């Protein structure tokens, strides 16, 4: 089963948002 281009972009966007949220959490604790 292959992901469509739309699904791939959605996953990348979701992972990016999680990454940004994680970085913000880390900075908030410092």
Coordinates of C-alpha atoms in Angstrom, one line a residue:
X1 CA 0.0 0.0 0.0
X2 CA 1.5 3.3 -1.1
X3 CA 0.8 6.7 0.3
X4 CA -0.6 9.3 -2.1
X5 CA 1.2 12.6 -2.3
X6 CA -1.5 14.3 -0.2
X7 CA -1.1 11.7 2.5
X8 CA 2.7 12.1 2.5
X9 CA 2.4 15.8 2.9
X10 CA -0.1 15.4 5.7
X11 CA 2.2 13.1 7.6
X12 CA 5.2 15.3 7.1
X13 CA 3.2 18.3 8.3
X14 CA 2.0 16.4 11.4
X15 CA 5.5 15.2 12.2
X16 CA 6.8 18.7 11.8
X17 CA 4.1 20.1 14.2
X18 CA 5.0 17.4 16.7
X19 CA 8.7 18.3 16.4
X20 CA 8.0 22.0 16.9
X21 CA 5.8 21.3 19.9
X22 CA 8.5 19.1 21.4
X23 CA 11.1 21.8 20.9
X24 CA 8.9 24.4 22.5
X25 CA 8.3 22.2 25.4
X26 CA 12.0 21.7 25.8
X27 CA 12.7 25.4 25.7
X28 CA 10.0 26.1 28.2
X29 CA 11.6 23.8 30.7
X30 CA 15.0 25.5 30.5

